[in-house]
Structures are given as structure tokens and as C-alpha cells.
Coordinates of C-alpha atoms and ligand atoms in Angstrom, one line a residue:
X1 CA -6.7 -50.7 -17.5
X2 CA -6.3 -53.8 -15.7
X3 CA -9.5 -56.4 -15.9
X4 CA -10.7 -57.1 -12.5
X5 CA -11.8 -60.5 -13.9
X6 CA -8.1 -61.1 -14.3
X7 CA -7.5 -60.8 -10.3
X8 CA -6.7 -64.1 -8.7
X9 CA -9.7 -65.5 -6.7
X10 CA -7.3 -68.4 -4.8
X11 CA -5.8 -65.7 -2.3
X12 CA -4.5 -67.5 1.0
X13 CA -7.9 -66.9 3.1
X14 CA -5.5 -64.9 5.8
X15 CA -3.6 -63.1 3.6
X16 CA -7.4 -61.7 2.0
X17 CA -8.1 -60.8 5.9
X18 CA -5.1 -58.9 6.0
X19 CA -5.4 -56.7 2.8
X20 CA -8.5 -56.3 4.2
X21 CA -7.9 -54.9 7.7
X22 CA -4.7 -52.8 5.7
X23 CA -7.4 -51.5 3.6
X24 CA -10.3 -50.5 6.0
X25 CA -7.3 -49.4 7.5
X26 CA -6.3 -46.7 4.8
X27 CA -10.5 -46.1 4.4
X28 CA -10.2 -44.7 7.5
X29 CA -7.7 -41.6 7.2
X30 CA -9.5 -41.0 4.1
X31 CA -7.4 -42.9 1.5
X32 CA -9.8 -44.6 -1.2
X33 CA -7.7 -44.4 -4.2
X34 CA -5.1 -47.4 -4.5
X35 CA -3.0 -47.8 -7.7
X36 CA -0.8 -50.6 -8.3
X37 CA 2.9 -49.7 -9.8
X38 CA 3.4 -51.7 -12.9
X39 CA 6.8 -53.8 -12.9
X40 CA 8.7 -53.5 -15.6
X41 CA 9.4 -57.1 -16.0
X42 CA 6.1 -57.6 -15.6
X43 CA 3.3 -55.1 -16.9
X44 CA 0.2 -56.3 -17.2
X45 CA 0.6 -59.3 -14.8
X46 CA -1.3 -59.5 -11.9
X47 CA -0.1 -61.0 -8.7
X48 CA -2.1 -60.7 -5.5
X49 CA 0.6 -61.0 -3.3
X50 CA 2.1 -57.4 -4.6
X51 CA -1.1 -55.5 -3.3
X52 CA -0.8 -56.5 0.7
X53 CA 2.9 -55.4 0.2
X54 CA 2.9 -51.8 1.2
X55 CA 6.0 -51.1 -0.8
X56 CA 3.8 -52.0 -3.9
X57 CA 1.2 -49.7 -3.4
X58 CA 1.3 -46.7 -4.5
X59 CA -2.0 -44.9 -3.0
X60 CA -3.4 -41.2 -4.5
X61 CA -1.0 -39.5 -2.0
X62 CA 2.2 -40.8 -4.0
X63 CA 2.6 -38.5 -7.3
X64 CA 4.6 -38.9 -10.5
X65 CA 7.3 -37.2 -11.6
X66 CA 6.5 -36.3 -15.1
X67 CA 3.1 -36.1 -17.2
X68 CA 3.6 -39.2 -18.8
X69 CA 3.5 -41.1 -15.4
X70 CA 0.5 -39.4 -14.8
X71 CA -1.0 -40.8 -18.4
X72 CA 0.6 -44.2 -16.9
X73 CA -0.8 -44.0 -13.8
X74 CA -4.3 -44.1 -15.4
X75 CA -4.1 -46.2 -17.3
X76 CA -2.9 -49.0 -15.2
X77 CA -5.1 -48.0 -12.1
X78 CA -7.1 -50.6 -10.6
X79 CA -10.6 -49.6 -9.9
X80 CA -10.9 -51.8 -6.4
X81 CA -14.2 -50.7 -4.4
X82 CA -13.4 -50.9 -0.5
X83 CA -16.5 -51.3 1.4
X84 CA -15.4 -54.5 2.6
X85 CA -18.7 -56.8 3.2
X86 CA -16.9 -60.1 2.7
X87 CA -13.4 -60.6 2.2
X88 CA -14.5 -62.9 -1.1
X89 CA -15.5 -59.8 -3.2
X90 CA -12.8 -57.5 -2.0
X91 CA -11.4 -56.9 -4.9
X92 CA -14.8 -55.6 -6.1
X93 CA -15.2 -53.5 -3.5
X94 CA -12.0 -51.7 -3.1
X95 CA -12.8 -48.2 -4.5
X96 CA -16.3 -47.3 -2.8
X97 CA -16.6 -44.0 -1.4
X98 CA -18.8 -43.2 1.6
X99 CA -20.9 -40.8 -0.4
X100 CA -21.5 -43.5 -3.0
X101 CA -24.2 -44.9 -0.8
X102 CA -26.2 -41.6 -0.8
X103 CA -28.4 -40.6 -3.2
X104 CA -29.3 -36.7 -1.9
X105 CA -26.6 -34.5 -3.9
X106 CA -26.6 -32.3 -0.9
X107 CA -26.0 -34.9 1.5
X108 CA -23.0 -36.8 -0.5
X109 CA -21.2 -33.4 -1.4
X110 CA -21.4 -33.0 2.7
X111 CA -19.8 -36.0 3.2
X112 CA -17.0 -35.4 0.8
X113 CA -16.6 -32.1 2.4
X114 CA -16.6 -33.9 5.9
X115 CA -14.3 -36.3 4.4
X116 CA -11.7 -33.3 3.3
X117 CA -11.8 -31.9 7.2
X118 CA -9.5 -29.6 7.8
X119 CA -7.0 -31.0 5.2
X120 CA -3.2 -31.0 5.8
X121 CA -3.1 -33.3 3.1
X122 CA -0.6 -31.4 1.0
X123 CA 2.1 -28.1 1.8
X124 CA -1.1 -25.3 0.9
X125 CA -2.3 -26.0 4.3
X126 CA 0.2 -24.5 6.1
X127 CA 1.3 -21.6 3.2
X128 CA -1.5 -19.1 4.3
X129 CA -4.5 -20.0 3.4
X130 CA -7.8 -18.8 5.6
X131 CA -10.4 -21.6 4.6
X132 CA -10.5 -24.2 2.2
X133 CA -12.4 -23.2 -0.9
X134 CA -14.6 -26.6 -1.6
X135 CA -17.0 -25.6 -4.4
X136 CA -19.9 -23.7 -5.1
X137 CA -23.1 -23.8 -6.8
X138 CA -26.3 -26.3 -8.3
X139 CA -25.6 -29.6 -6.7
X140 CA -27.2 -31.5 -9.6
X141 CA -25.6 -28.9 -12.4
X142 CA -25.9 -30.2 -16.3
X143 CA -22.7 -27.7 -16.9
X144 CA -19.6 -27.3 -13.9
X145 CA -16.6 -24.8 -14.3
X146 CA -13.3 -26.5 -13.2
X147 CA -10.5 -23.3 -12.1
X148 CA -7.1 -23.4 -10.8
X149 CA -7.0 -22.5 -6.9
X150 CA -8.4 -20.0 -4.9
X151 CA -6.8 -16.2 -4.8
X152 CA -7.2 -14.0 -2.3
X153 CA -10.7 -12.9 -2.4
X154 CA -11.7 -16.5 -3.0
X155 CA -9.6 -17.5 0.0
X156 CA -11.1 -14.9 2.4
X157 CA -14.8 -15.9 1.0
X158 CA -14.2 -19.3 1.5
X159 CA -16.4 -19.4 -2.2
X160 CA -14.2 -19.5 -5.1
X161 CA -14.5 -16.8 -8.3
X162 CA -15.7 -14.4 -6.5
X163 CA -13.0 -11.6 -7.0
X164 CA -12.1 -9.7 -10.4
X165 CA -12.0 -13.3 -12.4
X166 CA -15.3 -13.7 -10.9
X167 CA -16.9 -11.8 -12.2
X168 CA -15.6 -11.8 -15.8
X169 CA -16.5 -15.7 -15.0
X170 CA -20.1 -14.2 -14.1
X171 CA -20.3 -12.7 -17.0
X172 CA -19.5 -15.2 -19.3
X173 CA -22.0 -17.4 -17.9
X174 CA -24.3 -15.1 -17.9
X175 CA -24.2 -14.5 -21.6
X176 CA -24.4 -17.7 -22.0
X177 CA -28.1 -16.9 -21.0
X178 CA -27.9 -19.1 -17.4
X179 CA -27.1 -17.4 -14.0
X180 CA -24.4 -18.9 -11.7
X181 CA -26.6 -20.7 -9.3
X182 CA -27.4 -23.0 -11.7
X183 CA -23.9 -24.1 -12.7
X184 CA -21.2 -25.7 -10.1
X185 CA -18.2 -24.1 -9.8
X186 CA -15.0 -25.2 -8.2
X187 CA -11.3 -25.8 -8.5
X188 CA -8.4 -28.2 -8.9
X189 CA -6.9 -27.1 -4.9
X190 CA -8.8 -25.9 -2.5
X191 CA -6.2 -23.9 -0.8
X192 CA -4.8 -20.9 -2.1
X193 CA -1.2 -20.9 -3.3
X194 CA 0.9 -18.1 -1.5
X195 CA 1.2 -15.5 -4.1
X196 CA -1.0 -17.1 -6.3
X197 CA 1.3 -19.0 -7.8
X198 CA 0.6 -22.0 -9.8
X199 CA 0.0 -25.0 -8.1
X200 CA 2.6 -27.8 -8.1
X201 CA 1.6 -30.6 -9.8
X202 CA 1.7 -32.7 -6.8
X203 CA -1.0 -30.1 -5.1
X204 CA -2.9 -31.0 -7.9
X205 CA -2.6 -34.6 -7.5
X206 CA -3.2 -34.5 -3.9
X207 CA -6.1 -32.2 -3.7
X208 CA -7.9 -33.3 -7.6
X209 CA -9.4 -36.7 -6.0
X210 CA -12.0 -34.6 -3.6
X211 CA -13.1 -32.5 -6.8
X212 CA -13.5 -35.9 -8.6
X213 CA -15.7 -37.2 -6.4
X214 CA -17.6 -33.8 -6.7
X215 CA -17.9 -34.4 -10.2
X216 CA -19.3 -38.0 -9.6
X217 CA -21.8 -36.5 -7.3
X218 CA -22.6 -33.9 -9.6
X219 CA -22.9 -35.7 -12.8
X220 CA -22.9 -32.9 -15.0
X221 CA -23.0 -32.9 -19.3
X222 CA -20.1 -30.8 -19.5
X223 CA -16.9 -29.6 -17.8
X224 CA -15.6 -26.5 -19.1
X225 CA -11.8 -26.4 -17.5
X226 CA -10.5 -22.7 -17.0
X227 CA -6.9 -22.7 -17.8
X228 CA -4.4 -25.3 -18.7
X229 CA -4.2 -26.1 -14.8
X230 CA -7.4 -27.1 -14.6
X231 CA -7.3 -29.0 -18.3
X232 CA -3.8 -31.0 -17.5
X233 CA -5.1 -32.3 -14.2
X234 CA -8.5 -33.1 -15.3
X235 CA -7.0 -34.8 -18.3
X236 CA -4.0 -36.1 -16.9
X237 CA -1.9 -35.0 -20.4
X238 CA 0.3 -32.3 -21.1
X239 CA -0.4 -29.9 -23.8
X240 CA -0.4 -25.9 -24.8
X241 CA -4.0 -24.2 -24.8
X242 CA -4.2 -24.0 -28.1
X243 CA -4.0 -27.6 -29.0
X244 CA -6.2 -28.1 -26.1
X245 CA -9.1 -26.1 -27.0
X246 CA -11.4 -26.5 -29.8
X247 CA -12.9 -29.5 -29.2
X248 CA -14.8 -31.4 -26.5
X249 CA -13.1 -34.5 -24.5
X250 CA -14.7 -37.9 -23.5
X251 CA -13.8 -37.4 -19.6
X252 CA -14.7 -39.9 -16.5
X253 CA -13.4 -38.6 -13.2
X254 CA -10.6 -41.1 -12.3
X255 CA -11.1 -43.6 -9.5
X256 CA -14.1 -42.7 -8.5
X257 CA -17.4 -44.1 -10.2
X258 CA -20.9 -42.3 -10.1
X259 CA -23.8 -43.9 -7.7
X260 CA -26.0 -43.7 -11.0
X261 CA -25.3 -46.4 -13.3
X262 CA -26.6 -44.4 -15.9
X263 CA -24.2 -41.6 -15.5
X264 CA -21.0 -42.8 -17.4
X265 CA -19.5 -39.8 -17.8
X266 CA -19.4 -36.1 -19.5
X267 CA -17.8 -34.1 -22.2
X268 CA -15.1 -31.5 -21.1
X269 CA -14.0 -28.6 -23.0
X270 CA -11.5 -26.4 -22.5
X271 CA -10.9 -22.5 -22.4
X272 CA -9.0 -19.3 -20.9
X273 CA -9.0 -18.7 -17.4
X274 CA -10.8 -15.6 -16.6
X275 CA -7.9 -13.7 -14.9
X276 CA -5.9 -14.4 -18.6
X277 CA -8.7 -13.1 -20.4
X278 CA -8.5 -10.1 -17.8
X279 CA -4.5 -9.8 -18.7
X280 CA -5.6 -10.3 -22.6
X281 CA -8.4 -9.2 -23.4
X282 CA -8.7 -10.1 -27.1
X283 CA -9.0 -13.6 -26.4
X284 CA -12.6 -13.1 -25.2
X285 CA -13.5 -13.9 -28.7
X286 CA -12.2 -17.4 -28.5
X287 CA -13.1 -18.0 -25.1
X288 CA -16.9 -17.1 -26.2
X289 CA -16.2 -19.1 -29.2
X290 CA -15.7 -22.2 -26.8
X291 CA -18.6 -21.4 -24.9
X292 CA -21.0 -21.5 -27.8
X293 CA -19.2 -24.5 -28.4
X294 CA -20.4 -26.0 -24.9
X295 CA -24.3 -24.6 -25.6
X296 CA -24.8 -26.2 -28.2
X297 CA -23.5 -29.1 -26.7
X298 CA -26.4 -28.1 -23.9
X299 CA -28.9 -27.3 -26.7
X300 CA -28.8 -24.0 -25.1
X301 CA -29.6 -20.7 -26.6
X302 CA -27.7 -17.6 -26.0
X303 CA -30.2 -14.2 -25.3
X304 CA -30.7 -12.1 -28.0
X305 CA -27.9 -9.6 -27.5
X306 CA -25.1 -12.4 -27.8
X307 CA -26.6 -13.8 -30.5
Ligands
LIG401 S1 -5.1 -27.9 -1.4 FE1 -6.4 -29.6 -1.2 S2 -5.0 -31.3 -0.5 FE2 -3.9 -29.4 -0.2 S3 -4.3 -28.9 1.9 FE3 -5.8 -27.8 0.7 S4 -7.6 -29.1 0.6 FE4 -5.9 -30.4 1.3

């Protein structure tokens, strides 16, 4: 990751007013997220002049092509709060979000969800979908369930695992001895994909920044990521389920920091999606195998019948 203690601090006083005019700019359709491409001349080098250039930014609406590029993009984001006081610290200040300054849960998930609209953002807006499926559940949760997209019965609730997955999801939580109000649950796109297909990868890249910012609002111990959707985007790497599972992950939402400073992240595990386990059911066991993986993570107990 680039140091901001590497930026340049001489920038032409006039050129600093315009990056930061471009950037309130951006702020205000609801752009936060600003990456810069690395060069390949010149990786690693940071020149001030390339970020007022609009052809060398690439903001979260601009996806890669491959999952390496995502791993690249990462890794060479540069965390830049925006709320633009002064134009001296504006490199500090580029990657603020509006709910960053609030402290009530309630009241900063509302301003995400303000912030979302009603999002045209990327093609599942206009594919069918009834309502945008935000996320449901304890505002301040210790453990968060990460799924795919809405389905049908998500999309006309407007809550999402509520249908036949839901349940199952239900269930697993609740033998994990905890009821689902006191988790948060929600998924990589809001909208559901026509069909229920999978979501392209650049849905995922669209839509993922809102839940990030959930998670950052959320704070919660663990993630546990339904289905290798949900794991790839959240961990921006490629991989099949089985390597995936089986162990937790240090995970830190990308571009997007928490308003606590104590907050520095969670761990994120990963298991079946409940409409797999529906399809195949034998895998139960190892999904309840990662589970008790993720209470004891929690120190939790399971009741007596799991046990
Ligand atoms: S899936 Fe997400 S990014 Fe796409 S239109 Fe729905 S809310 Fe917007």
C-alpha cells in the first residue's frame, strides 16, 4: 500500500484547489473510493500531478478484468480521506465517509442507506428487481453473515434470507445457541440477479463498497462469508471452497476505515451457502464444523442438543 507520508506536500497551491473541487465533486454523486492505477514504468512512484488527471484515476466504479487485478487493486489503493477542511491536508482527508462522523450505529447505517438511494449504480437496477435488499439485523453485531444477492423471496421482502435458504440460515444460527436478531446479515448486491444467477464480478465490485462501509459501522468479531461469492469479493482472491474454508482470515473492509480507532478489523471465515447445503445436504457437517469453528472464536457455547 502506498505511504501517505510518501505524497508530495509542494503541490502548486491551484492545482491542490482543483483536485479539491474535482474531489468534493465526486463526494457528491456518492464516489468516496479513489484508487490510483500503478504505471508500469513506474510502480510505486508517486506523482501528484497523476491524481487531478481524470484519466489516472480510476474510482470504485472502474472494475478489473481478472482476480489478480483485483489483489492489485488493493494493494496499491490509496486510502485518501475527502472531507476537505483545508486543501493542506487533503491527502489525509480523501477517503472520509459521511457516516464516519456519526457515532449512533442506527444513524450511520441510515446514512449509508441514504447514500445508496435508489441505486442505478450497476445493470441489476434495471434487470427486475422490486427493492434493494440493504441488510438486516443487530446494528452493533459481534458476528455478521455475508450472502451472495437477494432471490426472489428476499427481493419481494426487501430483507434478505428470508426464503428456503433462510431459514436453513436460521437454523444454523440458531444452533449456534444465538437468534437472528442478534447477528447482521446482508449481502455482496443488493439487487437480485434475474434468474438468480451469479452476480458478475463487476456487480460485486460496484455494489461490495456500501456493504463495506456496513461492516465499518458494524464492527463485528467475525464475518462468516456464505459461498465462494461472498468469500472472493470480501477477500478479493480467487480460490475453490475447499481451500477457502478451514481457517479464519485477517479481513479489514477495503477503503473504508472504522470511526473507532480501536476497531482494526475482524476475523472472517468461510462456509457453504445455505441454498448449496439445501442442494447437498451432506455438507451440513462441514458447514457446522465451521461454525463451531467461529464460536469458539466468540467463546460461545452451543445448547446442549448440538453439543
Ligand atoms: S446491486 Fe448494488 S450497485 Fe447494483 S444497482 Fe443494486 S444497489 Fe446499486
Amino acid at each position: 500500500m502506498l505511504s501517505l507520508s510518501a505524497m508530495p506536500r509542494t503541490l502548486d497551491p491551484e492545482l491542490r484547489r482543483a483536485l479539491a473541487a474535482r474531489i468534493r465533486y465526486y463526494n457528491e454523486m456518492g464516489i468516496y473510493d479513489f484508487y490510483r492505477r500503478p504505471q508500469s514504468d513506474r510502480v510505486g512512484e508517486i506523482a501528484a500531478t497523476t491524481v487531478v488527471d481524470e484519466t489516472e484515476i480510476a474510482v470504485s466504479t472502474s472494475h478489473p478484468e481478472s482476480e489478480e487485478e483485483i489483489s492489485s487493486r488493493k494493494a496499491t489503493a490509496v486510502a485518501m480521506p475527502v472531507a476537505i477542511q483545508s486543501d493542506e491536508n487533503i491527502f489525509d482527508l480523501i477517503a472520509l465517509k459521511p457516516e464516519q462522523s456519526v457515532s449512533d450505529p442506527v444513524k450511520a447505517l441510515k446514512i449509508i442507506r441514504e447514500d445508496l438511494g435508489d441505486c442505478t449504480r450497476c445493470v441489476l437496477h434495471k434487470q427486475g428487481r422490486k427493492q434493494i435488499v440493504f441488510g438486516v439485523g443487530n446494528p452493533t453485531a459481534e458476528l455478521m453473515f455475508v450472502g451472495e444477492g437477494p432471490g426472489a423471496d428476499e427481493d419481494a421482502q426487501g430483507e434478505p434470507f428470508v426464503g428456503r435458504a433462510g431459514q436453513l440460515l436460521n437454523n444454523m444460527i440458531k444452533a449456534m445457541g444465538i437468534t437472528r436478531e442478534q447477528v447482521y446479515i446482508a449481502n455482496i448486491v443488493k439487487c437480485r440477479p434475474p434468474g438468480n444467477r451469479t452476480p458478475e464480478r463487476e456487480e460485486c465490485a460496484t455494489c461490495s463498497p456500501f456493504l463495506m462501509r456496513q461492516i465499518a459501522v458494524i464492527k463485528p468479531k467475525v464475518i462468516v462469508a456464505l459461498g465462494a461469492v461472498a468469500a472472493k469479493t470480501l477477500l478479493a482472491m480467487s480460490a475453490s471452497m475447499a481451500q477457502l474454508r478451514g481457517r479464519f482470515y485477517d479481513f479489514r473492509p477495503a477503503s473504508v476505515r472504522s470511526n473507532d480507532p480501536n476497531w482494526d478489523g475482524c476475523k472472517l471465515a468461510v462456509t457453504y451457502h445455505p441454498a448449496f447445503l439445501l442442494r447437498d445436504p451432506r455438507q451440513k457437517g462441514e458447514a457446522w464444523k465451521d461454525l463451531q469453528m467461529v464460536m469458539k472464536e466468540l467463546g460461545m457455547k452451543a445448547p446442549k442438543s448440538n453439543s
